Coordinates of C-alpha atoms in Angstrom, one line a residue:
M27 CA 174.2 -125.6 -38.3
D28 CA 171.9 -127.4 -35.0
L29 CA 173.1 -130.1 -33.3
Q30 CA 172.3 -133.5 -35.1
E31 CA 174.2 -131.6 -38.3
L32 CA 177.5 -131.4 -35.8
Q33 CA 177.3 -134.0 -34.6
T34 CA 177.4 -135.6 -37.6
L35 CA 180.2 -133.9 -39.2
A36 CA 182.5 -135.0 -36.1
K37 CA 181.5 -137.8 -36.8
R38 CA 182.8 -138.2 -40.1
E39 CA 185.7 -136.3 -39.8
Q40 CA 186.8 -138.1 -37.0
E41 CA 186.5 -141.2 -39.6
I42 CA 189.6 -138.9 -41.1
L43 CA 191.5 -138.6 -38.6
S44 CA 191.9 -141.9 -37.2
A45 CA 192.9 -143.3 -40.5
P46 CA 197.4 -143.8 -40.4
C47 CA 198.4 -140.1 -40.1
I48 CA 202.4 -138.1 -40.6
R49 CA 201.2 -135.0 -37.9
C50 CA 203.6 -132.1 -38.6
C51 CA 204.7 -129.6 -36.0
T52 CA 204.3 -126.0 -38.5
V53 CA 204.3 -122.8 -35.3
G54 CA 206.2 -121.3 -33.1
G55 CA 209.8 -123.2 -32.8
C56 CA 209.1 -125.9 -35.0
L57 CA 208.3 -123.5 -37.5
S58 CA 211.5 -121.9 -37.3
A59 CA 213.2 -125.0 -37.8
N60 CA 212.3 -125.4 -41.9
A61 CA 209.2 -127.3 -40.5
L62 CA 207.4 -126.0 -43.7
E63 CA 210.7 -127.9 -45.6
V64 CA 210.3 -130.8 -43.4
K65 CA 206.2 -131.1 -44.3
K66 CA 206.5 -130.7 -48.3
Q67 CA 209.2 -133.2 -48.5
I68 CA 207.7 -135.8 -46.4
E69 CA 204.0 -135.0 -48.4
V70 CA 206.7 -135.2 -51.6
A71 CA 208.0 -138.5 -50.5
I72 CA 204.4 -140.5 -49.5
S73 CA 203.1 -138.5 -53.4
T74 CA 206.0 -141.1 -54.8
Q75 CA 205.1 -144.3 -53.4
A76 CA 202.6 -146.6 -53.1
L77 CA 202.0 -147.0 -49.6
T78 CA 200.7 -150.4 -47.9
P79 CA 198.6 -148.8 -45.3
P80 CA 197.9 -145.1 -47.1
I81 CA 199.1 -142.9 -45.1
Q82 CA 197.9 -138.5 -44.7
V83 CA 200.1 -135.9 -44.0
R84 CA 198.9 -132.9 -41.7
G85 CA 200.1 -129.6 -40.6
V86 CA 199.3 -129.5 -37.0
G87 CA 200.2 -126.8 -33.7
C88 CA 202.6 -127.7 -31.1
M89 CA 203.6 -131.5 -29.8
G90 CA 204.9 -129.4 -26.1
L91 CA 209.2 -130.3 -27.3
C92 CA 209.9 -126.5 -29.6
S93 CA 213.5 -127.7 -28.3
R94 CA 213.0 -130.7 -30.7
G95 CA 212.2 -129.7 -33.3
P96 CA 210.7 -130.1 -36.1
L97 CA 208.5 -132.4 -34.1
V98 CA 207.0 -135.2 -36.1
R99 CA 203.5 -137.7 -34.8
L100 CA 203.6 -140.9 -36.0
D101 CA 199.1 -141.8 -35.4
P102 CA 198.0 -144.0 -34.2
S103 CA 201.0 -145.6 -33.0
G104 CA 201.7 -141.8 -31.4
I105 CA 205.7 -142.0 -32.0
L106 CA 208.1 -139.5 -32.0
Y107 CA 210.3 -138.3 -34.2
D108 CA 212.2 -135.4 -33.4
Q109 CA 215.2 -132.7 -35.0
V110 CA 213.4 -134.2 -38.2
T111 CA 215.0 -132.4 -41.3
A112 CA 214.3 -132.4 -45.5
E113 CA 217.7 -134.7 -46.0
S114 CA 216.1 -137.4 -43.3
V115 CA 212.8 -138.1 -45.2
P116 CA 213.5 -141.4 -46.9
E117 CA 214.1 -142.7 -43.6
L118 CA 212.0 -141.3 -41.2
V119 CA 208.8 -141.8 -43.7
H120 CA 210.2 -145.6 -44.3
A121 CA 209.9 -146.1 -41.1
C122 CA 206.3 -145.2 -40.4
Q123 CA 205.6 -147.7 -43.4
E124 CA 207.9 -150.6 -41.3
T125 CA 205.4 -149.4 -38.0
L126 CA 202.1 -149.6 -39.4
Q127 CA 202.8 -152.7 -41.1
S128 CA 203.9 -154.0 -37.9
N129 CA 202.7 -153.0 -35.4
L130 CA 205.5 -151.9 -33.7
P131 CA 208.2 -148.8 -32.9
K132 CA 210.4 -148.8 -36.0
E133 CA 212.6 -146.1 -34.7
L134 CA 215.3 -143.9 -37.1
P135 CA 219.4 -144.5 -37.1
N136 CA 221.6 -143.8 -34.3
N137 CA 218.7 -143.0 -31.6
T138 CA 219.5 -141.8 -29.2
P139 CA 218.3 -140.0 -25.8
L140 CA 216.1 -137.4 -25.4
S141 CA 218.8 -135.6 -23.7
S142 CA 221.4 -135.4 -26.9
P143 CA 222.0 -133.1 -30.3
Q144 CA 221.2 -136.0 -33.2
P145 CA 217.5 -136.4 -33.9
S146 CA 215.9 -139.5 -32.2
S147 CA 212.7 -141.3 -31.9
Y148 CA 210.4 -142.5 -28.9
Q149 CA 207.1 -142.7 -27.2
P150 CA 206.1 -140.0 -25.2
R151 CA 203.9 -141.8 -23.2
H152 CA 207.1 -143.3 -21.9
H153 CA 208.6 -139.7 -21.4
P154 CA 208.4 -138.0 -17.9
F155 CA 208.0 -134.7 -20.3
F156 CA 204.9 -136.2 -21.4
T157 CA 203.3 -138.3 -18.9
L158 CA 203.4 -136.2 -16.6
Q159 CA 200.9 -133.6 -18.2
H160 CA 197.4 -133.1 -18.2
P161 CA 196.5 -131.3 -21.3
I162 CA 192.9 -129.3 -20.6
V163 CA 193.9 -126.4 -22.6
L164 CA 196.4 -128.4 -25.2
E165 CA 194.0 -131.7 -25.8
N166 CA 193.6 -131.0 -29.7
S167 CA 197.6 -128.8 -29.7
G168 CA 199.1 -131.6 -32.0
H169 CA 197.1 -133.0 -32.8
I170 CA 194.7 -131.0 -35.1
D171 CA 195.2 -129.0 -38.3
P172 CA 193.6 -124.7 -35.6
K173 CA 193.4 -124.2 -40.1
E174 CA 190.4 -126.4 -39.9
I175 CA 187.1 -126.3 -37.6
K176 CA 186.0 -129.6 -39.0
E177 CA 189.2 -130.9 -37.1
Y178 CA 188.2 -129.1 -34.0
M179 CA 184.7 -130.4 -34.7
A180 CA 185.6 -133.9 -34.8
N181 CA 187.6 -132.6 -30.9
K182 CA 183.8 -131.9 -29.4
G183 CA 185.0 -128.0 -30.8
Y184 CA 181.1 -126.5 -30.5
I185 CA 179.3 -128.5 -28.4
A186 CA 179.4 -127.0 -25.2
L187 CA 178.5 -123.7 -26.9
Y188 CA 175.2 -125.0 -28.0
Q189 CA 174.6 -127.3 -24.1
A190 CA 175.3 -124.0 -22.8
L191 CA 172.9 -122.5 -25.6
Y192 CA 169.8 -125.3 -25.3
D193 CA 170.3 -127.0 -21.8
M194 CA 171.3 -124.2 -20.0
T195 CA 170.6 -120.7 -18.2
P196 CA 172.9 -118.1 -18.7
S197 CA 172.7 -118.1 -14.8
E198 CA 173.4 -122.0 -14.3
V199 CA 176.6 -121.2 -16.8
I200 CA 177.7 -119.1 -14.2
D201 CA 177.1 -121.6 -11.9
Q202 CA 179.2 -124.2 -13.5
I203 CA 181.7 -121.8 -13.6
T204 CA 181.7 -120.9 -9.9
Q205 CA 181.2 -124.3 -8.7
S206 CA 184.6 -125.0 -10.6
G207 CA 187.1 -123.4 -8.8
L208 CA 188.9 -122.3 -11.8
R209 CA 190.9 -118.6 -11.8
G210 CA 192.2 -116.4 -13.9
R211 CA 194.6 -117.8 -16.2
G212 CA 196.9 -113.8 -17.2
G213 CA 198.7 -113.5 -13.2
G214 CA 195.6 -113.2 -10.8
G215 CA 194.2 -115.8 -10.3
Y216 CA 190.5 -113.6 -9.8
P217 CA 187.9 -116.2 -9.2
T218 CA 186.3 -116.1 -13.4
G219 CA 182.3 -117.0 -12.2
L220 CA 182.7 -114.0 -9.7
K221 CA 183.8 -111.9 -12.4
W222 CA 180.9 -113.1 -14.9
S223 CA 178.7 -112.8 -12.2
T224 CA 179.7 -109.2 -11.7
V225 CA 179.3 -108.8 -15.3
A226 CA 175.9 -110.8 -15.1
K227 CA 174.0 -108.1 -12.7
M228 CA 174.9 -105.3 -14.4
P229 CA 172.0 -103.2 -16.1
P230 CA 171.3 -104.7 -19.7
G231 CA 172.6 -102.6 -22.2
Q232 CA 175.8 -103.0 -23.8
K233 CA 178.2 -105.2 -22.7
Y234 CA 181.7 -106.5 -24.2
V235 CA 183.2 -109.7 -24.0
I236 CA 187.6 -109.2 -24.5
C237 CA 190.2 -111.8 -24.6
N238 CA 193.6 -110.4 -23.4
G239 CA 195.7 -111.9 -25.9
D240 CA 198.4 -109.4 -24.9
E241 CA 201.5 -112.1 -23.9
G242 CA 204.8 -109.5 -23.2
D243 CA 206.4 -111.7 -21.0
P244 CA 209.8 -112.9 -21.6
G245 CA 209.7 -116.2 -21.7
A246 CA 206.2 -116.7 -22.7
F247 CA 204.4 -118.6 -24.8
M248 CA 201.7 -119.7 -24.0
D249 CA 198.7 -117.7 -25.5
R250 CA 200.6 -117.4 -28.5
S251 CA 200.7 -121.1 -28.7
V252 CA 197.0 -121.5 -27.8
L253 CA 195.8 -119.4 -30.1
E254 CA 198.6 -120.9 -34.0
S255 CA 197.3 -124.1 -32.2
D256 CA 193.6 -124.3 -31.3
P257 CA 191.8 -120.8 -32.0
H258 CA 188.3 -122.4 -31.9
R259 CA 188.8 -123.1 -28.4
V260 CA 189.5 -119.5 -27.4
L261 CA 186.6 -118.0 -29.9
E262 CA 183.8 -120.7 -28.4
G263 CA 184.8 -120.5 -24.6
M264 CA 184.4 -116.7 -25.9
A265 CA 181.1 -117.2 -26.6
I266 CA 179.9 -119.4 -23.9
A267 CA 181.2 -116.2 -21.0
A268 CA 179.0 -113.5 -24.4
Y269 CA 176.0 -116.4 -23.4
A270 CA 176.3 -116.2 -20.6
V271 CA 177.0 -112.0 -18.9
G272 CA 175.1 -111.0 -21.3
A273 CA 176.7 -109.6 -24.3
N274 CA 176.7 -109.4 -27.8
Q275 CA 179.7 -108.1 -29.1
G276 CA 184.5 -109.6 -28.7
Y277 CA 187.5 -108.6 -28.6
I278 CA 191.1 -110.9 -28.8
Y279 CA 193.5 -108.1 -28.3
I280 CA 196.9 -109.6 -29.4
R281 CA 200.4 -108.7 -30.2
G282 CA 201.1 -107.6 -33.6
E283 CA 204.6 -109.6 -32.6
Y284 CA 202.2 -112.6 -32.9
P285 CA 201.4 -112.5 -37.4
L286 CA 201.3 -116.7 -36.9
A287 CA 198.0 -116.4 -34.2
I288 CA 196.4 -114.0 -36.2
N289 CA 196.7 -115.1 -39.9
H290 CA 194.8 -118.4 -37.5
L291 CA 192.9 -116.5 -35.2
E292 CA 190.5 -114.2 -38.5
T293 CA 191.0 -117.9 -40.2
A294 CA 188.9 -119.5 -37.6
L295 CA 186.6 -116.3 -37.4
R296 CA 185.6 -116.1 -41.2
Q297 CA 185.9 -120.1 -40.5
A298 CA 183.3 -120.2 -37.9
R299 CA 180.4 -117.3 -39.6
K300 CA 180.8 -119.3 -42.2
Q301 CA 180.0 -122.3 -40.4
G302 CA 177.2 -119.9 -38.1
L303 CA 178.5 -120.3 -35.2
L304 CA 179.2 -116.7 -35.0
G305 CA 178.0 -113.7 -35.9
S306 CA 173.8 -113.6 -36.2
Q307 CA 171.6 -116.7 -34.5
I308 CA 174.4 -119.1 -33.1
F309 CA 172.3 -122.5 -33.6
E310 CA 169.3 -120.6 -34.6
S311 CA 169.3 -119.3 -31.3
P312 CA 168.2 -115.6 -31.0
F313 CA 171.9 -115.3 -29.4
D314 CA 174.1 -113.0 -31.6
F315 CA 177.9 -112.6 -31.2
R316 CA 180.7 -111.2 -33.1
I317 CA 183.9 -111.4 -32.2
D318 CA 186.7 -108.4 -34.5
I319 CA 190.7 -108.5 -33.6
R320 CA 193.1 -105.5 -32.4
I321 CA 196.6 -106.0 -32.9
G322 CA 198.6 -103.7 -30.1
A323 CA 201.2 -102.3 -30.9
G324 CA 203.8 -104.7 -28.6
A325 CA 203.9 -102.1 -25.4
F326 CA 203.7 -104.3 -22.6
V327 CA 201.8 -101.7 -20.2
C328 CA 199.0 -103.6 -22.6
G329 CA 198.3 -106.2 -20.9
E330 CA 196.9 -104.1 -18.1
E331 CA 193.0 -104.1 -18.6
T332 CA 192.6 -100.5 -18.1
A333 CA 195.5 -99.7 -20.8
L334 CA 193.5 -102.5 -23.1
M335 CA 190.4 -100.8 -23.4
A336 CA 192.1 -98.0 -23.8
S337 CA 193.4 -99.0 -27.0
I338 CA 191.1 -100.9 -28.0
E339 CA 189.3 -97.5 -28.2
G340 CA 191.9 -95.6 -30.1
K341 CA 193.6 -94.1 -27.3
R342 CA 197.7 -93.8 -26.1
G343 CA 197.1 -97.8 -23.8
L344 CA 197.5 -95.8 -20.2
P345 CA 196.1 -97.6 -17.0
H346 CA 193.4 -96.1 -15.6
P347 CA 192.2 -95.9 -11.3
R348 CA 190.8 -98.7 -10.0
P349 CA 187.4 -98.5 -9.2
P350 CA 185.0 -98.6 -11.1
Y351 CA 186.3 -101.9 -12.3
P352 CA 185.9 -103.3 -15.6
A353 CA 182.8 -106.1 -14.8
E354 CA 181.2 -102.1 -14.4
S355 CA 182.9 -99.4 -16.5
G356 CA 184.8 -100.7 -18.9
L357 CA 185.3 -100.6 -22.9
W358 CA 183.8 -97.5 -23.5
G359 CA 182.2 -96.8 -20.4
C360 CA 179.7 -99.6 -20.3
P361 CA 180.0 -103.2 -18.4
T362 CA 183.1 -105.8 -19.6
L363 CA 184.3 -108.7 -19.2
I364 CA 187.5 -109.7 -19.5
N365 CA 189.6 -113.3 -19.9
N366 CA 192.9 -114.2 -20.4
V367 CA 193.2 -116.4 -23.8
E368 CA 194.2 -119.0 -20.8
T369 CA 191.0 -119.1 -19.3
F370 CA 188.4 -118.7 -22.1
A371 CA 190.3 -122.5 -23.8
N372 CA 189.3 -123.7 -20.1
I373 CA 185.3 -122.9 -20.8
A374 CA 184.0 -125.6 -23.9
P375 CA 186.4 -128.6 -21.4
I376 CA 184.6 -127.7 -18.1
I377 CA 180.6 -126.9 -20.1
R378 CA 181.2 -130.5 -21.6
N379 CA 182.1 -132.1 -18.4
G380 CA 181.2 -130.8 -16.1
A381 CA 182.2 -128.0 -12.9
E382 CA 182.6 -131.4 -10.7
W383 CA 185.0 -133.0 -13.4
F384 CA 187.0 -129.1 -13.4
A385 CA 187.2 -129.5 -9.5
G386 CA 188.4 -132.5 -8.9
I387 CA 192.0 -131.3 -10.6
G388 CA 194.2 -129.5 -8.6
T389 CA 194.7 -128.6 -5.1
D390 CA 192.1 -127.5 -2.2
K391 CA 192.3 -123.7 -3.4
S392 CA 193.5 -123.3 -7.1
K393 CA 192.0 -125.9 -9.2
G394 CA 192.2 -127.5 -12.7
T395 CA 195.3 -127.8 -14.5
K396 CA 198.4 -125.4 -15.8
V397 CA 200.1 -124.1 -18.9
F398 CA 203.5 -123.1 -18.8
S399 CA 205.8 -122.6 -20.8
L400 CA 209.7 -124.6 -19.9
A401 CA 212.4 -122.1 -20.7
G402 CA 216.4 -121.7 -19.6
K403 CA 219.5 -123.7 -18.6
I404 CA 217.0 -127.0 -19.1
Q405 CA 217.4 -130.1 -21.2
N406 CA 214.1 -130.1 -22.5
T407 CA 212.0 -126.4 -23.2
G408 CA 208.7 -126.5 -24.5
L409 CA 205.3 -125.9 -23.8
I410 CA 203.2 -128.0 -20.8
E411 CA 200.0 -128.4 -18.7
V412 CA 200.6 -129.9 -15.4
P413 CA 198.0 -130.5 -12.7
M414 CA 198.1 -127.5 -9.9
G415 CA 199.9 -128.2 -7.6
T416 CA 202.2 -130.2 -9.1
S417 CA 205.7 -129.1 -7.5
L418 CA 209.3 -127.8 -9.1
R419 CA 210.7 -130.4 -8.9
Q420 CA 209.1 -132.2 -11.1
I421 CA 208.5 -129.7 -14.1
V422 CA 212.2 -128.9 -13.6
E423 CA 214.2 -131.5 -13.2
Q424 CA 211.8 -134.8 -13.5
M425 CA 210.0 -133.0 -17.4
G426 CA 212.7 -130.2 -17.8
G427 CA 215.1 -133.4 -17.3
G428 CA 217.5 -131.0 -15.2
V429 CA 220.2 -127.9 -16.1
L430 CA 222.1 -128.6 -19.0
D431 CA 225.0 -128.2 -17.5
G432 CA 226.0 -128.7 -14.0
S433 CA 222.8 -128.3 -11.1
A434 CA 219.9 -125.5 -11.1
K435 CA 219.7 -122.5 -8.4
A436 CA 216.4 -120.7 -9.2
V437 CA 213.2 -120.7 -10.8
Q438 CA 211.7 -117.2 -11.9
T439 CA 207.9 -118.1 -11.8
G440 CA 205.8 -114.5 -13.6
G441 CA 208.0 -113.1 -15.6
P442 CA 208.5 -108.9 -14.7
S443 CA 205.9 -109.7 -12.5
G444 CA 207.1 -112.7 -10.0
G445 CA 210.3 -113.1 -8.4
C446 CA 213.6 -116.6 -8.3
I447 CA 212.1 -119.6 -6.8
P448 CA 215.4 -121.2 -5.1
V449 CA 217.0 -124.9 -5.4
H450 CA 216.0 -125.3 -2.2
A451 CA 212.0 -124.5 -2.3
F452 CA 211.8 -126.3 -5.7
D453 CA 209.0 -129.0 -3.3
T454 CA 206.9 -126.7 -3.6
P455 CA 203.7 -127.3 -4.8
V456 CA 202.8 -124.9 -8.4
D457 CA 199.3 -123.2 -7.5
Y458 CA 198.5 -119.2 -6.0
E459 CA 199.1 -118.6 -2.5
S460 CA 202.7 -120.8 -2.9
L461 CA 204.4 -119.0 -4.7
T462 CA 202.6 -116.3 -3.5
R463 CA 203.7 -116.5 0.4
L464 CA 207.7 -117.6 -1.8
G465 CA 207.8 -114.2 -2.3
S466 CA 206.5 -114.9 -6.6
I467 CA 203.2 -115.6 -8.9
M468 CA 201.9 -117.4 -10.3
G469 CA 201.6 -114.8 -13.8
S470 CA 200.9 -115.9 -17.2
G471 CA 202.7 -119.0 -16.7
G472 CA 206.3 -118.1 -18.0
M473 CA 208.6 -119.9 -15.6
I474 CA 212.7 -119.4 -16.0
V475 CA 215.2 -122.1 -15.2
M476 CA 218.9 -120.4 -14.3
D477 CA 221.6 -122.9 -13.5
Q478 CA 224.8 -122.1 -11.0
A479 CA 226.7 -119.7 -13.1
T480 CA 223.6 -117.3 -13.3
N481 CA 224.1 -113.8 -11.7
M482 CA 221.0 -113.8 -9.2
V483 CA 221.3 -109.7 -9.4
D484 CA 222.1 -109.5 -13.2
V485 CA 218.8 -111.1 -13.2
A486 CA 216.8 -108.5 -11.4
R487 CA 218.5 -105.9 -13.0
F488 CA 217.5 -107.3 -16.5
F489 CA 214.1 -107.5 -15.3
M490 CA 213.7 -103.7 -13.8
E491 CA 215.8 -102.6 -17.1
F492 CA 212.5 -104.3 -18.8
C493 CA 210.6 -102.7 -15.9
M494 CA 211.8 -99.8 -16.5
E495 CA 211.1 -99.6 -21.1
E496 CA 207.7 -100.7 -20.4
S497 CA 206.3 -98.7 -17.7
C498 CA 204.0 -96.0 -19.4
G499 CA 205.7 -93.2 -17.5
K500 CA 201.8 -92.1 -16.1
C501 CA 202.6 -92.4 -12.6
V502 CA 205.9 -90.7 -11.1
P503 CA 206.1 -93.8 -8.0
C504 CA 207.0 -96.5 -11.3
R505 CA 208.3 -93.5 -13.5
A506 CA 210.9 -92.6 -12.2
G507 CA 211.5 -95.3 -9.5
T508 CA 212.3 -97.8 -11.5
V509 CA 215.0 -95.9 -12.9
Q510 CA 216.2 -95.4 -9.9
L511 CA 215.9 -99.3 -8.8
H512 CA 217.8 -99.7 -12.1
Q513 CA 221.2 -97.4 -11.6
L514 CA 221.5 -98.9 -7.7
L515 CA 221.4 -102.4 -9.5
T516 CA 223.9 -101.7 -11.5
K517 CA 226.2 -100.0 -9.2
I518 CA 225.6 -102.7 -7.1
C519 CA 226.7 -105.3 -10.6
E520 CA 229.7 -102.6 -11.2
G521 CA 231.5 -103.0 -8.0
K522 CA 231.0 -99.8 -7.2
A523 CA 227.7 -99.5 -4.3
R524 CA 228.3 -99.1 -0.3
T525 CA 226.4 -100.7 1.6
D526 CA 224.0 -98.1 2.7
D527 CA 222.9 -98.5 -1.1
L528 CA 221.3 -101.8 -0.4
E529 CA 218.7 -100.3 2.6
S530 CA 218.2 -97.9 -0.2
L531 CA 217.5 -100.4 -2.4
N532 CA 214.5 -102.1 -0.2
Q533 CA 212.6 -98.9 0.5
L534 CA 212.5 -97.4 -2.4
C535 CA 211.7 -100.9 -3.9
E536 CA 208.7 -101.1 -1.2
M537 CA 207.6 -97.1 -2.3
V538 CA 206.9 -98.0 -5.3
K539 CA 205.8 -102.1 -5.3
D540 CA 203.0 -99.2 -2.2
T541 CA 202.2 -96.3 -4.5
S542 CA 201.7 -96.7 -8.7
L543 CA 198.5 -97.2 -10.5
C544 CA 198.8 -99.8 -12.1
G545 CA 200.1 -103.8 -11.0
L546 CA 203.5 -103.5 -14.3
G547 CA 204.8 -101.0 -11.4
K548 CA 203.2 -102.2 -8.5
S549 CA 205.1 -105.6 -9.2
A550 CA 208.4 -104.5 -10.3
P551 CA 209.9 -104.6 -7.2
N552 CA 209.0 -108.6 -6.8
P553 CA 212.4 -109.7 -8.9
I554 CA 214.6 -107.0 -6.8
L555 CA 212.9 -108.4 -3.0
S556 CA 213.0 -112.3 -3.5
T557 CA 216.5 -112.2 -4.6
L558 CA 217.3 -109.6 -1.8
H559 CA 215.5 -112.0 0.3
F560 CA 217.1 -115.7 -1.2
F561 CA 220.2 -114.7 -2.3
K562 CA 221.4 -111.5 -0.5
D563 CA 224.5 -113.2 -0.2
E564 CA 225.8 -112.0 -3.2
Y565 CA 224.4 -108.7 -3.2
L566 CA 227.0 -108.6 -0.2
E567 CA 229.7 -110.3 -2.4
L568 CA 229.6 -108.0 -5.0
M569 CA 229.7 -105.1 -2.2
H570 CA 232.3 -106.9 -0.2
N571 CA 234.7 -107.3 -3.5
K572 CA 234.3 -103.5 -3.9
A573 CA 235.3 -103.1 0.3
S574 CA 237.5 -104.9 -0.2
D575 CA 238.8 -103.1 -3.2
D576 CA 238.7 -99.2 -1.7
H577 CA 241.0 -101.2 1.1
H578 CA 244.2 -102.1 -1.0
S579 CA 244.1 -99.2 -3.0
S580 CA 244.1 -97.5 0.1

């Protein structure tokens, strides 16, 4: 396939996609809420009526507002219907028909606010959950069928790969990524262009590109959603990266708990190979690149890059000391580039639109956007993508609609490696430096909101239990330290701790943080340290209650 064929196909498909269409989310939360049956009933209802104008029905990826699924959108009007049931389909189809005929949004009967548990319809462009977003990674999510490569092509898919192969040298591609300011979205925030240039500078020979899709943080579902909703975007980003660093083999390492994402990836790989967009002589160029899938068995530690590579090699997933870094000696001892799903999903838009465009979004040191899975005690849970620098208050109170009952107490970012940020710090902008100063991290993008009824000591214990169970056991500080930390937290929660236990807890946290082998152990104490800093009164209250009980019993 050459550029002209790609553009012709894209134009023809775009004309088809621009026709009136009912789009049904058929992934993630909506799928679990019977979305496939809803789509089937819509198809049946439309097939039995002679609608004017004709209406297509398409299954698409995530529309973002997962708590209100199943979600159905009528295009081109953009009206969104939430909590659609199979029983409400006849009314929905009738409302869609009236909307198309009158060019005015037709709402379902008993229309209710977004925060209501009842079915409703509304215009997304009027609600902060949608209006405050800036979709780059998610620009196709909810709009295209993830199982159809032609729909991805109709939305400028694989144009960036062609540009890179024919209009740019590998070093020019790396320069664009460097100038864009893109940092790794897997949690560390390492400059992507610098990592790519390190691999590219290694001597010619076998090199690898790995996409880390081993998303294991509790409450995180960003990578899963991207892979389910827009898999070709990740494949295209990997191919561009491979061209830039001189690799010819790629691997996508994905959790076995993500069967739908795996299925969509397998379909996307078959389609891309058939179209000549992966494999040998891509776009009739000298560039060859193959991608294979490797499925993880659920070990959280395999999200750490050296453990991940060991797993791909068929070994037990254990981390290894660095240096050497994967960019120098990675998979089977060869230079290896590892980025996560969201990082690769940003590559094609940067090449298409230019580094200056991407660098113009976000803050001085944190460029672009960030995808978050917004969860917890909050009105509107789901998937969001916001410019770096958006405040926690905007995300929690405006986009999320506030907590379900009462007021927010804290938000936890970064998963088990992150920290808990109190409500008085909600005006903090979401960027790498600001969150680090608060004792938390950006992480891969999990964001869990807690209300006033939440026991913060118990939250710390929950995350420590997770780290304790997921420790690979290779190094003593993590293997034994997390167990002791969990025991101390349990002692405090049960009201059995003494005052000096708090000092022991703090010292043990610092020891585990400073001496553990890999990032899992080094960051495991963060939830404890952040709650000790911001919610120490809750620790002291539990100890005071114990002291009072001892006094009364004597």
